[in-house]
XYZ file of C-alpha atoms in Angstrom:
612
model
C -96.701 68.546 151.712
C -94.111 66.362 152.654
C -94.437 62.381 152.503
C -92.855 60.080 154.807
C -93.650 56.154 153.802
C -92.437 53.570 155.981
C -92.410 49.858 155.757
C -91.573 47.870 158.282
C -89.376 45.141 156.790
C -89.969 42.735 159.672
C -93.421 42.281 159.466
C -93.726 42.596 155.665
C -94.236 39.708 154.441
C -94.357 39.349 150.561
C -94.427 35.525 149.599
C -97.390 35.345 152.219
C -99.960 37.776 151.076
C -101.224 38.338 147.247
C -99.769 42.178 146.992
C -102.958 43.883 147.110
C -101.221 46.964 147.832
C -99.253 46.924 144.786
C -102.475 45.954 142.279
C -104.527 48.301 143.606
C -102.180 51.241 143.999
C -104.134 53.754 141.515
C -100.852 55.416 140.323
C -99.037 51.507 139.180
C -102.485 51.192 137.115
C -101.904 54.435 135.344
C -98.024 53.008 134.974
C -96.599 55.780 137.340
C -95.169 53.032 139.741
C -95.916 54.732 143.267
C -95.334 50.781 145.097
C -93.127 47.901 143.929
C -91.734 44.710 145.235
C -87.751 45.808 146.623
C -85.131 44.123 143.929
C -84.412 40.773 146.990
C -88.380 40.429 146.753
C -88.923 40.566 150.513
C -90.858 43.561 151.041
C -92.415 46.508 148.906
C -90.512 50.073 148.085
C -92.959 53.106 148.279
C -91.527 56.013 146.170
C -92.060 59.042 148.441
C -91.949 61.552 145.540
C -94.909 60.192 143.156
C -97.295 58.560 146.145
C -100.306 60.727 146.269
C -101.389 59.209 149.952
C -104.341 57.988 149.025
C -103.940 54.833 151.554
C -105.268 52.390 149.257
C -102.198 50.239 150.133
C -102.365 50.814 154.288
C -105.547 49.413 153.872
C -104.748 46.515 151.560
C -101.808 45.634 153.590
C -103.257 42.446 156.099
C -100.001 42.636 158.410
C -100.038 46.653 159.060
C -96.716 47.305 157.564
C -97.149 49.962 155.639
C -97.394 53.796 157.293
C -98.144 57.035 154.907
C -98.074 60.514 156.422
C -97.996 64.257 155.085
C -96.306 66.940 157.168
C -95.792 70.101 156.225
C -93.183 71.078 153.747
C -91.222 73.520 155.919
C -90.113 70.154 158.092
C -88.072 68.821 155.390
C -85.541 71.798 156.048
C -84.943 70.027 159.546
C -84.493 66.753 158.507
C -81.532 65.797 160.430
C -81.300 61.850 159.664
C -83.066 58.413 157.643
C -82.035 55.356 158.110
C -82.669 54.366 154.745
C -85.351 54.398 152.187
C -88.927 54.121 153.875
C -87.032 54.063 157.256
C -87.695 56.329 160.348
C -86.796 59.783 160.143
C -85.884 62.481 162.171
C -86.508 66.126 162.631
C -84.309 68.559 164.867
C -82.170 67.638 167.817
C -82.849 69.029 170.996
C -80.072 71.727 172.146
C -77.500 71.258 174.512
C -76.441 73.967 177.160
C -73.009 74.524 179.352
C -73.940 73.508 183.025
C -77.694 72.679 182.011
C -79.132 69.454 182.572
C -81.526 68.864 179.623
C -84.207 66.193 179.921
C -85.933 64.545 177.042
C -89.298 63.187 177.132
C -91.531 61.246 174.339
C -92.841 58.204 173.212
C -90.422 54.728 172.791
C -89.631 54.745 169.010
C -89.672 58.641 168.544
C -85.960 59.016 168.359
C -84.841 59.586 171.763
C -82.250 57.126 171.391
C -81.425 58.156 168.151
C -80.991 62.031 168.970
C -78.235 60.384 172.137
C -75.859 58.407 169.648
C -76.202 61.544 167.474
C -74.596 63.712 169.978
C -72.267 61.128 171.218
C -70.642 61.341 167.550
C -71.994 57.423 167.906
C -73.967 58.313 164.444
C -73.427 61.018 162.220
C -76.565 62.958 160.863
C -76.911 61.574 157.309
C -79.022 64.903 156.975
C -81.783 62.808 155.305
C -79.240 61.738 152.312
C -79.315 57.902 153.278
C -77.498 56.961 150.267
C -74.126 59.184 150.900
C -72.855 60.002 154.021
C -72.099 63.753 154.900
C -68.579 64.976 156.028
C -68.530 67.074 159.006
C -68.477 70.278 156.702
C -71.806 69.757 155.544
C -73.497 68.791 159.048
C -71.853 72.362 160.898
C -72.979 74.141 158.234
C -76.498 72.501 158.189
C -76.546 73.568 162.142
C -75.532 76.808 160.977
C -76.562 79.860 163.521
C -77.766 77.562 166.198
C -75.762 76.586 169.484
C -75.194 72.944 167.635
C -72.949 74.599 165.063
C -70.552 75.217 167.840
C -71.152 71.722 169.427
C -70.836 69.344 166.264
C -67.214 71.814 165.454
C -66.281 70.642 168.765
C -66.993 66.756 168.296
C -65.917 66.697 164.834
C -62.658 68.229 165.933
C -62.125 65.609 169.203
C -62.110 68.612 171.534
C -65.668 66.629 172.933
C -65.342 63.763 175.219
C -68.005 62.007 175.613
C -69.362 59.544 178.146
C -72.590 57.636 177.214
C -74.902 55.406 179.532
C -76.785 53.021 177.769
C -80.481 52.402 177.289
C -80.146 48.902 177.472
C -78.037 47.687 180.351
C -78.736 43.657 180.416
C -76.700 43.721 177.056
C -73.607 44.825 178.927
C -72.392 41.498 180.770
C -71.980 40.317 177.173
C -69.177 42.604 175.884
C -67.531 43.572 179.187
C -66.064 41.088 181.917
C -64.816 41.169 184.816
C -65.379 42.543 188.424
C -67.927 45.575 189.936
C -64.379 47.090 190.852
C -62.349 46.192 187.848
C -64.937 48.080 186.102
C -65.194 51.268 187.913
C -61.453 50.980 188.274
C -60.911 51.226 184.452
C -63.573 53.782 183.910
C -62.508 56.177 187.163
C -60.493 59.174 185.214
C -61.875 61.667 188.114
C -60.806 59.479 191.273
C -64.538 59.125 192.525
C -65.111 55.645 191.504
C -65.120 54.541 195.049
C -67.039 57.353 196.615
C -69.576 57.196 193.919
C -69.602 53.129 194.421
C -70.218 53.998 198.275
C -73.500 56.619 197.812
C -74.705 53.943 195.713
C -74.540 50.616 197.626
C -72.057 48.998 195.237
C -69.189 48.384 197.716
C -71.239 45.320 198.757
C -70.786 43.429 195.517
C -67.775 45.205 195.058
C -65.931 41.863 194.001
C -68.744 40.366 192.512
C -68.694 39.709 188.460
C -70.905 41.636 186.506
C -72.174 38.653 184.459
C -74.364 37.262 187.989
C -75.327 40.751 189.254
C -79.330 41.851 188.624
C -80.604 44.521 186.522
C -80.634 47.112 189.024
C -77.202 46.535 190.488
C -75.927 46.551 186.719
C -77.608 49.965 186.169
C -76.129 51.512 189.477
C -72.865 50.181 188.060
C -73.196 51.719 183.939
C -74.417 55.366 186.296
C -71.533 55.317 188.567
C -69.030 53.954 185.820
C -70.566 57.029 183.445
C -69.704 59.218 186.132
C -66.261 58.145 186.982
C -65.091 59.050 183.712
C -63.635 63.075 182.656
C -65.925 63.808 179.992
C -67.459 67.049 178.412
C -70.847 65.853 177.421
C -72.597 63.225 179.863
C -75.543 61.144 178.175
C -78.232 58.700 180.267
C -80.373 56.672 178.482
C -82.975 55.881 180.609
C -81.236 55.816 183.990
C -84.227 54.664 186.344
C -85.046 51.649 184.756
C -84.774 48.148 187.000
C -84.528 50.890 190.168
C -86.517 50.941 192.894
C -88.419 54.834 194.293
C -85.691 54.691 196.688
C -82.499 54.007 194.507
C -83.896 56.466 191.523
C -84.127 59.287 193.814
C -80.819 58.707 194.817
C -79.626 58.119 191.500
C -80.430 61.701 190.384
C -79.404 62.652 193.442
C -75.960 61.623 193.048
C -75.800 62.749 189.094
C -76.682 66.305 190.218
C -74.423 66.338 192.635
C -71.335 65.380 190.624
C -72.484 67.311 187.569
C -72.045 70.584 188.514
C -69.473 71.717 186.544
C -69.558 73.617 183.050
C -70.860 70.242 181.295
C -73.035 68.836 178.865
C -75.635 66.881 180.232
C -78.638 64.847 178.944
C -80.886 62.389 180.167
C -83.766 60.759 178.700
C -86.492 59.080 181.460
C -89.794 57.985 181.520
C -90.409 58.253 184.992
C -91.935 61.791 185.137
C -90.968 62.109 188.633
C -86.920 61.493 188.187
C -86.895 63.746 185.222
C -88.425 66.456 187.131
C -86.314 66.558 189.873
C -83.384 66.210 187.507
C -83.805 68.578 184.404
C -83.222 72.206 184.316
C -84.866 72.192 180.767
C -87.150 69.756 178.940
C -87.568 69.132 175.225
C -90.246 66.862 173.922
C -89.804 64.647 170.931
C -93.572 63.680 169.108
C -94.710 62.521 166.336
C -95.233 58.958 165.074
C -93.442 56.109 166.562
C -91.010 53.823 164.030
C -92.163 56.251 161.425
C -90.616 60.082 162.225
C -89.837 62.124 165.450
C -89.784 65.815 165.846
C -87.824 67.915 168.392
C -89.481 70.548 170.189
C -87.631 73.394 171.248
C -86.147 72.997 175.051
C -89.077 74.628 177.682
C -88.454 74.912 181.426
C -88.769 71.632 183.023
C -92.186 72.829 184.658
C -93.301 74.079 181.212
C -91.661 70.916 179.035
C -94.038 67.970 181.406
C -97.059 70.075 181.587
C -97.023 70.364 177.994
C -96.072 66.995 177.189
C -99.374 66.030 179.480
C -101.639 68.312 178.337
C -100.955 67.449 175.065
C -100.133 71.085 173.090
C -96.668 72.509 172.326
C -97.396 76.353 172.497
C -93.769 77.261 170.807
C -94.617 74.564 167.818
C -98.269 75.428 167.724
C -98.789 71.501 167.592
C -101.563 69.471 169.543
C -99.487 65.927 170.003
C -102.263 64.323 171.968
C -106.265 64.277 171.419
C -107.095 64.730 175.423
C -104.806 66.167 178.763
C -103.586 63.717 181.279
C -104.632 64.557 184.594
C -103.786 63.571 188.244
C -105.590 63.355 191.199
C -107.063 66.686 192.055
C -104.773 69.076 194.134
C -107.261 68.725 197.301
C -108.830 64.974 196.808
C -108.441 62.800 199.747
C -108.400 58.785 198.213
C -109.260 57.129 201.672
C -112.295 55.006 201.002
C -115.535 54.644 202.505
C -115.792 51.516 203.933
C -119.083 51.693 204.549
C -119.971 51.954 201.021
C -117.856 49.877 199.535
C -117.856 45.473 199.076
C -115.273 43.774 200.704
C -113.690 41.245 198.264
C -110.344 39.735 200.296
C -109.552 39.857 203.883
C -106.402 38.304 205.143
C -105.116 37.635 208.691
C -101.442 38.131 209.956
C -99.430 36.884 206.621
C -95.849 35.331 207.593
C -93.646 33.621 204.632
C -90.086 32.673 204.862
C -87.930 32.519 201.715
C -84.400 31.205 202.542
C -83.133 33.808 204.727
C -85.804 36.326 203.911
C -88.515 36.349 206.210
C -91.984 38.255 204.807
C -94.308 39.686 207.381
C -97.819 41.524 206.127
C -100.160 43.235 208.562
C -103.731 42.058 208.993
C -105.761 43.827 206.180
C -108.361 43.669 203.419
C -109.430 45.166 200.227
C -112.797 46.183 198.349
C -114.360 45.957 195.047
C -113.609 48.689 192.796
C -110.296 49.874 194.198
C -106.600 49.503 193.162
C -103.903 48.568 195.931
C -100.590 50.065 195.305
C -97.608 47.813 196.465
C -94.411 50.469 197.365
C -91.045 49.623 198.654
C -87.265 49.426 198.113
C -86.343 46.019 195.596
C -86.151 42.872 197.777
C -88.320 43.802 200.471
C -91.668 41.169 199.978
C -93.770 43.031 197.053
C -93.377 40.214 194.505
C -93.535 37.265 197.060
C -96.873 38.894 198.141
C -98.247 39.526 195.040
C -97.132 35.347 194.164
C -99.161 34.777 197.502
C -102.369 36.402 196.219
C -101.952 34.662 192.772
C -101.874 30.943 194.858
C -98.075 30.367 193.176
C -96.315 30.274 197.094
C -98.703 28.929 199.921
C -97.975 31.119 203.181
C -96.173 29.456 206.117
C -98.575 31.546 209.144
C -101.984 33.089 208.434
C -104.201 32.980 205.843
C -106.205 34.917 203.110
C -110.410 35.404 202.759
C -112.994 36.353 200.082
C -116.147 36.809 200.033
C -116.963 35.552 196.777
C -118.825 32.478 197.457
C -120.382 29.420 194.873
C -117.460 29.981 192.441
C -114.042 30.105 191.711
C -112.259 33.311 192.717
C -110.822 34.678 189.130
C -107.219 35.948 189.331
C -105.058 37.788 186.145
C -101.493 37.827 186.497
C -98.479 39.766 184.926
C -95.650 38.704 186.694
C -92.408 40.989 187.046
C -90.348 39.066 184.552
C -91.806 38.388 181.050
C -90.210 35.825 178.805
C -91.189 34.725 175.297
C -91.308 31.073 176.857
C -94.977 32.441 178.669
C -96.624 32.278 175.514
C -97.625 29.910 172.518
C -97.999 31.456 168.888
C -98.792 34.506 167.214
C -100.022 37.653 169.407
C -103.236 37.101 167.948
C -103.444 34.277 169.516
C -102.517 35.224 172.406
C -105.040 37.890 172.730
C -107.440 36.175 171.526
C -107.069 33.459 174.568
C -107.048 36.149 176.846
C -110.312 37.877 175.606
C -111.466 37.191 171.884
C -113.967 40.228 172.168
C -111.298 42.493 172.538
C -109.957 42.042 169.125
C -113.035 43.456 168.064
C -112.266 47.018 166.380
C -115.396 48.519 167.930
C -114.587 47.710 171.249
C -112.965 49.781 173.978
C -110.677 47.250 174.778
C -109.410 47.152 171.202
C -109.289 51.134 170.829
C -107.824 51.606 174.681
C -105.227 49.056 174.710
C -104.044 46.931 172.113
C -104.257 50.075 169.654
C -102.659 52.688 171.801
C -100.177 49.706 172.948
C -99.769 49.464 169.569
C -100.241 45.790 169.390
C -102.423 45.958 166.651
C -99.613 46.185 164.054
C -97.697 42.707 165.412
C -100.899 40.469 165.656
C -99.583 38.452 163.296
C -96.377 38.275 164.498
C -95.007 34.803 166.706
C -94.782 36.240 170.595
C -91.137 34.836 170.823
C -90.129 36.999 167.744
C -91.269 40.016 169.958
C -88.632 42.768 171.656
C -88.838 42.770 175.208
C -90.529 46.149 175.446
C -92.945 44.498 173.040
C -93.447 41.193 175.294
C -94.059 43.330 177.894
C -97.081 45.583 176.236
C -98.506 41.738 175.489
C -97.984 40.803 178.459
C -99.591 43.733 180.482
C -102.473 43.885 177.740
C -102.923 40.388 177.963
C -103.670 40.356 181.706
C -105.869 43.379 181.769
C -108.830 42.298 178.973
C -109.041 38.981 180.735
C -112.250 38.880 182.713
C -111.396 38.718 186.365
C -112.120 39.340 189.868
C -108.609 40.453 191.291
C -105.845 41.691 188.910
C -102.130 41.401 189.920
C -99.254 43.658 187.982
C -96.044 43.537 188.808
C -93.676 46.565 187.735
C -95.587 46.956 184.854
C -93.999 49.928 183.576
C -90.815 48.255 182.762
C -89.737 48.980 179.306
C -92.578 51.362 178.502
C -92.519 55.074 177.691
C -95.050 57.831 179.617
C -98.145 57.368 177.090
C -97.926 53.645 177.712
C -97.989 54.077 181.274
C -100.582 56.246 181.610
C -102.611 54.421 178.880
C -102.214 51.037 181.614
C -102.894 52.731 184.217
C -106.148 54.917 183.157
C -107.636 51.611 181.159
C -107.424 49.082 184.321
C -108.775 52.152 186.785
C -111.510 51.992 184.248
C -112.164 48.621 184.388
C -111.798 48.097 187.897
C -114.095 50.694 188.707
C -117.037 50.071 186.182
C -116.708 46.166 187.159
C -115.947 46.663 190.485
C -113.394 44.581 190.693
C -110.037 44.813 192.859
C -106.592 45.224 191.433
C -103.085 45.221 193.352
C -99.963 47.224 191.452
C -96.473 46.735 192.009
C -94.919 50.215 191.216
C -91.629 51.938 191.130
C -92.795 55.128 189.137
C -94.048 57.496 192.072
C -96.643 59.292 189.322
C -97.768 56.131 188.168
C -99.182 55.003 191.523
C -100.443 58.454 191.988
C -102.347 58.319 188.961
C -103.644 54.540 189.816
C -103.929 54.064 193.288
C -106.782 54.560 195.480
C -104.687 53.094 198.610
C -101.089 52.209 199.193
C -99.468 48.970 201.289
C -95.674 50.382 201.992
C -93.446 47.426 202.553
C -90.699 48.473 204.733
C -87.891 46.943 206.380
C -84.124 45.446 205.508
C -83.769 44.124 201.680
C -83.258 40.537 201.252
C -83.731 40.019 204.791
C -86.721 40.718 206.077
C -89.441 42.865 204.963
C -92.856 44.437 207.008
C -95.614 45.174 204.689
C -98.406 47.528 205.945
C -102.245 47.201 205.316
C -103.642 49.057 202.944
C -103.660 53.184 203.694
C -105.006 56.057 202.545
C -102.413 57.617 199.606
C -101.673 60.445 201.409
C -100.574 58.803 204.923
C -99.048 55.814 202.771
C -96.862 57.870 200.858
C -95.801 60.669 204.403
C -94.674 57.158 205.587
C -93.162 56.321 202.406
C -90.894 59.671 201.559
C -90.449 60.316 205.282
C -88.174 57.014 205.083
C -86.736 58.438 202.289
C -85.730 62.167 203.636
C -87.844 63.459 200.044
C -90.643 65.509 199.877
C -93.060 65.717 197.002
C -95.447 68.826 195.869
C -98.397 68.981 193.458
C -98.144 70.700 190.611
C -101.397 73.163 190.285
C -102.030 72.524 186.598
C -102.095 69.170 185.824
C -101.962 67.944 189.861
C -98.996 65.880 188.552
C -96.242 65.060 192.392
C -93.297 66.849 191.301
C -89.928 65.950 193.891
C -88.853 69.038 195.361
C -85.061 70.150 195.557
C -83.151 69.086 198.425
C -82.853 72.135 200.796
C -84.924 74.407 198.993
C -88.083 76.246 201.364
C -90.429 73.941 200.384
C -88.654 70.865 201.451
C -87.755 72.189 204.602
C -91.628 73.627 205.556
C -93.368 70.723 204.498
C -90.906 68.305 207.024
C -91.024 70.557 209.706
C -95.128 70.187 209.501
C -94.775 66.346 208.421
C -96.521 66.526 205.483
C -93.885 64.844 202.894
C -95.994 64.008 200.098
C -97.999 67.409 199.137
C -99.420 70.609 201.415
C -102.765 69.692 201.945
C -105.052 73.052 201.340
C -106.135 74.313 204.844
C -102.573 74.203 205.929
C -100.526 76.415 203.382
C -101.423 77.114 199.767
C -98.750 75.118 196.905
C -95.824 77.581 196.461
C -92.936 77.679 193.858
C -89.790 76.925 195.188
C -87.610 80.417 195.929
């Protein structure tokens, strides 16, 4: 077996504990020294090649730094690159192809970003040797017989150029200056900088510096900029993040469309959805996040997603998840009984103004036990709503109901941004504020969400030491173990990968349901709210000037209205019932518009076919 030890260095912490896991390592007692303070004496040094894995010191560890694992020994012939001594390793690289778009799926902290700089020639492969770096020699001939032997020859040799899109674009404004134009200007080697800054909206802020633009105008810029330049291989990191449904579709839309040439092309997304409708292959990278990733061989995208959910890599022979993730059933129809069901909130006609934006939501009302999805284009009234519901903005016409009588209606709220500044002292604390009996190992709460949001290994750490993907699982988990009567989540998908997702979304269906309690989700990721919602409000209209928000409708007739704005339709995948985006064009895109049915064929009218 192989061993893989990792310590996390940040949350290690030495001078503040009494080294349990060093006095009661059962190999130091016998003098073979399997765990020792590092020589700067600010966190411990597990020696991979005597530990036996007996776990003594996971256990003995009080701030869940330590991580021991044994893998097979035929996976240290793929080691492909270690940071460093106890560090995160990684197995395999997922292969490139010539004209292919190749999508890459997995958990945050499973290498994804990693495997990009990797290819970009951003990192080279220290081929698990931390302490010496290899020359190009030695990583060609490590890839010998595969299709990366050819590809690393290439980018050692310069005959690669290579155009990389960030994962994190809010970090850009602080390297780069200047205009929207002056940057596409500089980066436009192909002459499309303009076109490309035309099919995405950017003409508008055209002179506008990039240091006051949002999120999502700053990733529309880093996409078309990436674009704009003559490159061989073409890497996205994340490409739908801060986007709207709306601006993602396009997004892929428009990377298809200029991609067609004999190029390398790579994309990791979380949004199940985008990656569908952009891949032509999909490899999966599993294993243990922070501590190792493995590659899985590339499998059509079809075959890569329904794997990934279902939770068993046939190729590999390797269960990555205990249970499948389903959707909705292929047939369901989510309208709700009304007869049958509470009413909790009831509003009239809502009408806020905002500046020059001007909010208008239809009469409406919601039940107990159901989740409201919020869907719409950025800028069009879902957050003002949602701050409406939580009492933050008062409206200006109309006015909102409940039923809930003798007591104070109960509201949890994760709002769209998250800073450190929302919260005082450890995450422990924080949790424990929230709901104390959901620190509780035994509890579902503890097992459902802060284990599989992995918050259980930073309780001790201070909330404003946190990443922002990490402020964001607190902030989500934080909102949903609170005892409430209405729950209110605004984009909270931001920052997190699939699992995460889908581990939000299934534990506050749960809740909602078996408390019977009402929830409203803002929601860019099209699968998400299919997995969540029971109905939809679609907020339509002009962004930043005035939006119209619907009552709540059935999911089917919420998202026909939806796509059919959009020109998209959508199809359900038979095995796991997962909307996949068909191709622009292709038969089933133009059937299911001619009969109006843009979100899936329902079964009466036409059984689900493959597109020809």
């Amino acid at each position: 077996m192989v061993r893989v030890a990792v310590v996390d260095r940040d949350l290690c912490k030495p001078s503040k504990c009494n080294l349990e896991c060093i006095r009661f390592c059962p190999l130091n007692r016998r003098k073979k020294i399997a765990i020792e303070l590092h020589e700067t004496r600010k966190y411990v040094v597990i020696h991979e090649e005597t530990c036996i894995g007996c776990g003594i010191c996971i256990k003995k560890c009080p701030y869940n730094a330590i991580t021991i694992i044994n893998l097979p020994d035929e996976l240290e012939k793929k080691t492909v690159h270690r940071y460093g001594k106890n560090a995160f390793k990684l197995y395999g690289l997922p292969i490139p192809v010539r004209g292919k778009i190749l999508g890459i799926i997995g958990k945050n902290g499973s290498g994804k970003t990693t495997t990009l700089r990797i290819l970009a020639g951003e990192l080279k492969p220290n081929l698990g040797n931390y302490g010496k770096e290899p020359n190009w020699d030695e990583v060609i001939k490590f890839f010998r017989g595969t299709e990366l032997q050819n590809y690393f020859k290439q980018l050692a040799e310069g005959k690669l150029k290579v155009a990389h899109k960030i994962q994190y674009v809010e970090l850009v404004p602080r390297y780069i200056k200047g205009t929207v134009g002056e940057l596409l200007q500089r980066a436009d080697d192909r002459g499309i900088a303009k076109e490309i800054a035309e099919e995405m909206s950017l003409t508008k802020i055209w002179d506008r510096k990039i240091n006051v633009i949002s999120g999502g105008e700053l990733q529309k810029l880093l996409i078309a900029a990436t674009l704009s330049k003559e490159a061989d291989v073409y890497l996205f990191d994340e490409p739908s993040s801060y986007l709207d449904v709306r601006e993602r579709i396009r997004a892929a839309k428009i990377i298809r469309n200029y991609l067609k040439n004999n190029k390398y092309v790579i994309v990791v997304e979380h949004d199940l959805a985008v990656l569908d409708y952009l891949s032509d292959l999909v490899s999966v990278i599993y294993g243990e996040p922070g501590a190792y990733g493995i590659v899985s061989k590339p499998y059509s995208t079809r075959n890569g997603i329904n794997y990934f959910l279902e939770g068993f890599l046939p190729a590999e022979n390797m269960r990555i998840r205990s249970e499948a993730i389903k959707f909705h059933a292929y047939s369901i129809e989510t309208s709700i009984k009304t007869e049958t069901k509470e009413r909790i909130l009831t509003w009239s006609k809502l009408i806020k103004e905002l500046g020059e934006f001007k909010l208008m939501v239809e009469p409406g009302e919601a039940y107990k036990g159901e989740v409201v999805g919020l869907l719409g284009p950025n800028g069009i009234g879902k957050t003002t709503f949602v701050r409406i519901l939580a009492g933050e903005i008062k409206t200006d016409e109309g006015d909102i109901s409940t039923s809930i009588v003798n007591r104070k209606l109960e509201i949890s709220y994760k709002p769209q941004y998250v800073s450190p500044k929302m919260f005082d002292g450890t995450v422990r604390k924080v949790l424990m504020n929230a709901n104390s009996s959901a620190l509780n190992p035994t509890s579902w709460l503890y097992s459902e969400v802060i284990r599989k949001l992995r918050l259980n290994k930073l309780l001790d750490q201070k909330a404003s030491d946190l990443s922002g993907g990490e402020l964001q699982k607190l902030a989500i988990a934080s909102c949903i173990i609170r005892d409430a009567d209405i729950y209110l989540l605004d984009e909270p998908s931001a920052y997190l990968d699939v699992e995460e997702r889908l581990t939000v979304a299934k534990v506050l269906k749960r809740i909602v349901e078996e408390k019977r309690v009402l929830a409203f989700v803002v929601e860019h990721d099209v699968s998400i709210q299919d997995f969540i919602s029971d109905r939809i409000m679609v907020f339509r209209g002009e962004p930043g000037i005035k939006g119209i928000a619907s009552p709540p409708l059935q999911l089917r007739n919420a998202m026909n209205m939806f796509l059919k704005d959009l020109g998209i339709t959508f199809r359900r995948d038979p095995q796991t019932g997962r909307p996949r985006v068909n191709k622009e064009g292709s038969y089933l895109d133009r059937y299911q518009k001619t009969i109006g049915e843009y979100y899936y064929i329902p079964v009466g009218k036409e059984e689900e076919k493959e597109e020809s």
